[in-house]
Short mmCIF file of C-alpha atoms in Angstrom, two decimals:
data_model
loop_
_atom_site.label_atom_id
_atom_site.label_comp_id
_atom_site.label_asym_id
_atom_site.label_seq_id
_atom_site.Cartn_x
_atom_site.Cartn_y
_atom_site.Cartn_z
CA MET A 13 15.20 -3.55 52.48
CA THR A 14 17.38 -5.18 49.80
CA ALA A 15 20.83 -3.60 49.55
CA ALA A 16 21.64 -1.84 46.28
CA ALA A 17 24.32 -4.38 45.41
CA ASP A 18 21.81 -7.19 45.82
CA VAL A 19 18.88 -5.74 43.88
CA PRO A 20 16.86 -8.62 42.40
CA ALA A 21 16.26 -9.09 38.71
CA ILE A 22 12.59 -9.21 37.73
CA VAL A 23 11.08 -11.33 34.94
CA PHE A 24 7.48 -10.71 33.85
CA VAL A 25 5.32 -13.47 32.35
CA HIS A 26 2.19 -12.46 30.45
CA GLY A 27 -1.33 -13.84 30.54
CA THR A 28 -3.62 -15.63 28.10
CA ARG A 29 -3.35 -14.58 24.44
CA PHE A 30 -1.06 -11.63 25.23
CA SER A 31 2.71 -11.13 24.94
CA ALA A 32 5.61 -9.38 26.62
CA GLY A 33 3.94 -6.12 25.57
CA GLN A 34 1.50 -6.57 28.46
CA TRP A 35 4.23 -5.30 30.77
CA SER A 36 5.32 -2.13 28.96
CA SER A 37 4.24 0.15 31.83
CA GLN A 38 5.98 -1.97 34.46
CA LEU A 39 9.21 -2.29 32.46
CA ALA A 40 9.39 1.48 31.91
CA ALA A 41 8.77 2.24 35.58
CA LEU A 42 11.14 -0.33 37.08
CA ARG A 43 14.12 -0.57 34.73
CA GLU A 44 16.09 2.23 36.40
CA GLU A 45 16.14 0.36 39.73
CA PHE A 46 16.05 -3.31 38.71
CA PRO A 47 17.33 -5.50 35.87
CA VAL A 48 14.04 -6.37 34.14
CA ALA A 49 12.79 -8.51 31.27
CA ALA A 50 9.46 -9.72 29.91
CA VAL A 51 9.07 -12.97 28.01
CA ASP A 52 6.94 -14.17 25.13
CA LEU A 53 5.71 -17.61 26.11
CA PRO A 54 5.71 -20.40 23.49
CA GLY A 55 2.95 -19.81 20.94
CA HIS A 56 2.74 -16.08 21.81
CA GLY A 57 4.23 -12.86 20.43
CA SER A 58 7.63 -13.40 18.85
CA ARG A 59 7.28 -17.14 19.60
CA SER A 60 3.92 -17.42 17.87
CA GLY A 61 5.10 -20.30 15.69
CA GLN A 62 6.41 -22.41 18.56
CA PRO A 63 4.22 -25.12 20.08
CA TRP A 64 2.92 -24.54 23.58
CA SER A 65 3.93 -26.65 26.56
CA LEU A 66 4.47 -25.88 30.23
CA LYS A 67 7.90 -27.48 29.98
CA ALA A 68 8.83 -25.13 27.14
CA ALA A 69 7.39 -22.20 29.14
CA THR A 70 9.67 -22.98 32.09
CA GLU A 71 12.63 -23.05 29.71
CA VAL A 72 11.71 -19.63 28.30
CA ILE A 73 11.39 -18.15 31.79
CA GLY A 74 14.66 -19.75 32.84
CA ALA A 75 16.48 -18.32 29.82
CA ALA A 76 15.17 -14.85 30.67
CA VAL A 77 16.38 -15.19 34.26
CA GLU A 78 19.80 -16.30 33.03
CA SER A 79 19.99 -13.40 30.56
CA LEU A 80 19.75 -10.87 33.41
CA GLY A 81 22.93 -12.23 34.97
CA ARG A 82 21.84 -12.44 38.60
CA GLY A 83 21.46 -16.21 38.84
CA SER A 84 17.91 -15.91 40.14
CA ALA A 85 15.01 -13.50 39.77
CA LEU A 86 11.69 -12.36 41.10
CA VAL A 87 9.18 -13.84 38.64
CA VAL A 88 5.89 -12.00 38.12
CA GLY A 89 3.25 -14.11 36.37
CA HIS A 90 -0.25 -13.06 35.38
CA SER A 91 -3.10 -15.55 34.80
CA LEU A 92 -1.74 -18.20 32.40
CA GLY A 93 1.71 -16.76 33.09
CA GLY A 94 1.11 -17.20 36.80
CA TYR A 95 0.45 -20.90 36.42
CA ALA A 96 3.48 -21.21 34.15
CA SER A 97 5.47 -19.44 36.86
CA LEU A 98 4.27 -21.98 39.44
CA GLU A 99 5.58 -24.72 37.14
CA PHE A 100 8.86 -22.83 36.84
CA ALA A 101 9.06 -22.52 40.64
CA ARG A 102 8.71 -26.28 40.97
CA TYR A 103 11.31 -27.30 38.41
CA ARG A 104 13.78 -24.39 38.54
CA PRO A 105 13.87 -23.50 42.27
CA GLU A 106 17.49 -22.38 42.12
CA GLN A 107 16.51 -19.61 39.69
CA LEU A 108 13.63 -18.26 41.76
CA ARG A 109 14.21 -15.48 44.27
CA GLY A 110 10.56 -14.55 44.72
CA LEU A 111 7.21 -15.07 43.05
CA VAL A 112 4.31 -12.72 42.34
CA LEU A 113 1.11 -14.53 41.38
CA ALA A 114 -1.24 -12.04 39.74
CA GLY A 115 -4.71 -13.27 38.83
CA ALA A 116 -3.55 -16.87 39.24
CA SER A 117 -4.76 -17.97 42.67
CA ALA A 118 -7.73 -20.11 41.71
CA SER A 119 -7.78 -23.86 41.41
CA THR A 120 -7.85 -25.07 37.80
CA ARG A 121 -9.35 -28.38 38.89
CA GLY A 122 -12.91 -29.62 39.26
CA ARG A 123 -15.86 -27.28 38.77
CA TRP A 124 -13.61 -24.22 38.50
CA ALA A 125 -12.28 -25.54 35.20
CA VAL A 126 -15.64 -25.84 33.43
CA PRO A 127 -15.99 -22.23 32.12
CA TYR A 128 -12.43 -22.26 30.81
CA ARG A 129 -12.85 -25.56 29.03
CA CYS A 130 -15.87 -24.03 27.30
CA VAL A 131 -13.88 -20.97 26.23
CA ALA A 132 -11.04 -23.17 24.95
CA GLU A 133 -13.56 -25.07 22.83
CA VAL A 134 -15.35 -22.01 21.47
CA VAL A 135 -12.37 -19.78 20.58
CA PRO A 136 -11.12 -21.92 17.64
CA ARG A 137 -14.57 -21.63 16.02
CA VAL A 138 -14.40 -17.81 15.81
CA PRO A 139 -12.28 -16.27 13.03
CA ALA A 140 -9.04 -14.82 14.40
CA ARG A 141 -9.65 -11.54 12.56
CA ARG A 142 -12.92 -11.05 14.41
CA LEU A 143 -11.36 -11.93 17.77
CA THR A 144 -8.58 -9.43 17.07
CA ARG A 145 -11.08 -6.63 16.33
CA TRP A 146 -12.99 -7.39 19.53
CA ASN A 147 -9.82 -7.39 21.62
CA ASP A 148 -8.47 -4.19 20.07
CA ARG A 149 -11.76 -2.38 20.71
CA PHE A 150 -11.99 -3.73 24.24
CA LEU A 151 -8.50 -2.61 25.18
CA ARG A 152 -8.71 0.80 23.51
CA ARG A 153 -12.10 1.52 25.06
CA LEU A 154 -10.93 0.78 28.60
CA TYR A 155 -7.27 1.82 28.73
CA PRO A 156 -4.98 4.65 27.60
CA PRO A 157 -2.71 4.00 24.60
CA GLU A 158 0.52 4.03 26.62
CA VAL A 159 -0.78 1.07 28.63
CA VAL A 160 -2.07 -1.19 25.85
CA GLU A 161 -0.57 -0.22 22.49
CA ALA A 162 2.43 -2.55 22.89
CA THR A 163 0.02 -5.43 23.51
CA ILE A 164 -2.13 -4.50 20.51
CA ARG A 165 0.89 -4.21 18.20
CA ALA A 166 2.16 -7.65 19.21
CA GLY A 167 -1.16 -9.32 18.34
CA TYR A 168 -2.97 -12.14 20.12
CA ALA A 169 -2.28 -15.84 20.42
CA PHE A 170 -5.80 -17.18 20.01
CA HIS A 171 -4.44 -20.26 18.23
CA THR A 172 -2.49 -21.23 21.35
CA LEU A 173 -5.32 -20.81 23.86
CA PRO A 174 -6.81 -24.33 23.56
CA ALA A 175 -3.45 -26.06 24.03
CA ALA A 176 -2.31 -23.75 26.84
CA TRP A 177 -5.45 -23.97 28.94
CA GLY A 178 -5.90 -27.61 27.99
CA GLU A 179 -2.64 -28.32 29.83
CA VAL A 180 -3.22 -25.92 32.74
CA LEU A 181 -6.77 -27.05 33.49
CA GLY A 182 -6.87 -29.90 35.95
CA ARG A 183 -3.24 -29.37 36.98
CA PHE A 184 -3.05 -26.63 39.62
CA ASP A 185 -4.51 -25.96 43.04
CA ALA A 186 -3.19 -24.59 46.32
CA SER A 187 -0.95 -27.65 46.78
CA ALA A 188 1.29 -26.23 44.01
CA MET A 189 2.44 -23.59 46.51
CA ARG A 190 4.26 -26.24 48.52
CA HIS A 191 6.81 -26.51 45.72
CA VAL A 192 7.71 -22.80 45.81
CA ALA A 193 10.97 -22.32 47.73
CA ALA A 194 10.84 -18.51 47.81
CA PRO A 195 8.63 -15.73 49.23
CA VAL A 196 5.31 -15.23 47.43
CA LEU A 197 3.08 -12.20 46.88
CA ILE A 198 -0.45 -13.06 45.76
CA LEU A 199 -1.39 -9.85 43.94
CA ASN A 200 -4.99 -9.67 42.74
CA GLY A 201 -7.44 -7.12 41.45
CA GLU A 202 -10.07 -6.44 44.10
CA LYS A 203 -12.82 -7.02 41.53
CA ASP A 204 -11.48 -10.28 40.08
CA PRO A 205 -13.68 -12.79 41.95
CA VAL A 206 -12.92 -15.79 39.74
CA PHE A 207 -9.13 -15.71 40.01
CA ARG A 208 -9.26 -14.58 43.64
CA ALA A 209 -11.37 -17.61 44.50
CA GLY A 210 -8.56 -19.62 46.06
CA GLU A 211 -6.27 -16.84 47.27
CA ARG A 212 -6.63 -17.70 50.97
CA GLU A 213 -6.01 -21.40 50.33
CA PHE A 214 -2.98 -20.57 48.18
CA ALA A 215 -1.59 -18.28 50.90
CA ARG A 216 -2.17 -20.82 53.67
CA ALA A 217 -0.31 -23.49 51.68
CA HIS A 218 2.97 -21.52 51.79
CA PRO A 219 4.98 -20.47 54.86
CA ASP A 220 5.98 -17.09 53.43
CA ALA A 221 3.08 -15.85 51.32
CA ARG A 222 0.85 -12.82 51.66
CA ILE A 223 -2.10 -11.39 49.78
CA GLU A 224 -2.36 -7.84 48.45
CA LEU A 225 -5.32 -6.43 46.55
CA ILE A 226 -5.30 -3.65 43.96
CA PRO A 227 -8.37 -1.50 44.80
CA ARG A 228 -11.09 -1.40 42.11
CA ALA A 229 -8.93 -3.39 39.67
CA ARG A 230 -10.23 -6.41 37.77
CA HIS A 231 -8.44 -9.38 36.25
CA LEU A 232 -6.14 -7.18 34.13
CA ALA A 233 -4.96 -5.38 37.25
CA ASN A 234 -1.73 -4.11 35.70
CA PHE A 235 -3.83 -2.39 33.00
CA ASP A 236 -6.54 -1.16 35.38
CA ALA A 237 -4.09 0.34 37.86
CA PRO A 238 -0.57 0.26 36.41
CA ASP A 239 0.98 2.53 39.03
CA ALA A 240 -0.50 0.60 41.97
CA PHE A 241 0.49 -2.73 40.42
CA THR A 242 4.03 -1.54 39.77
CA ASP A 243 4.34 -0.14 43.27
CA ALA A 244 3.30 -3.48 44.80
CA VAL A 245 5.93 -5.33 42.75
CA ARG A 246 8.57 -2.72 43.63
CA ARG A 247 7.89 -2.96 47.37
CA PHE A 248 7.94 -6.76 47.30
CA ALA A 249 11.21 -6.80 45.34
CA ARG A 250 12.83 -4.44 47.84
CA GLU A 251 11.72 -6.65 50.75
CA LEU A 252 13.17 -9.90 49.39
CA PRO A 253 15.88 -11.49 51.55
CA ALA A 254 19.48 -11.16 50.44
CA ARG A 255 20.79 -13.98 48.28
CA SER A 256 22.50 -16.74 50.22
#
């Protein structure tokens, strides 16, 4: 177990269209034990007006790590944020103490990319107001207010989706794990078949990676089972090796 004096900082990176608000439950549950932060990626939340790029995303994550004053951090990335975190791991290895990939262990190349290219093409054709209503109803129907209200208040980055997934699609597969110089937890919802599709290949491509499933959870595993998701992150953080 990690000694108290060497407790890792944790930076959370949200998924498609969301914001730092996605992690409100995790931040509240973990902040007494760990230095924690959640970012808004370029084009999302408080950075809604900024253009998207993976390079800019790595800079945002890096700034959050630096702000916590530990030199490095456990980075927890969900979906789009997971792929951005893989990019961060490649180009900022000195700032990475561990990596949690949540709903981001599927190849974005070849046939796997087809459905997401279709979504990226369709979304700009639907009025943002209508998409917002659909998302608000979806989240409020499935989840309690304390889990999703911060996400709903922050709004959705539909305008950024085509650029974000346009850059991610065709770029990542299990070979990206070879650039991660830190332990990895692949943390997926049990009922998320699409983004679990490559989890075994992703795990095999890294010498210190393991898979953990959240029972009965889907793609939004930290909404479906916030306590179980938080507990998995907490256990992984406590198990990280001491800083060299």
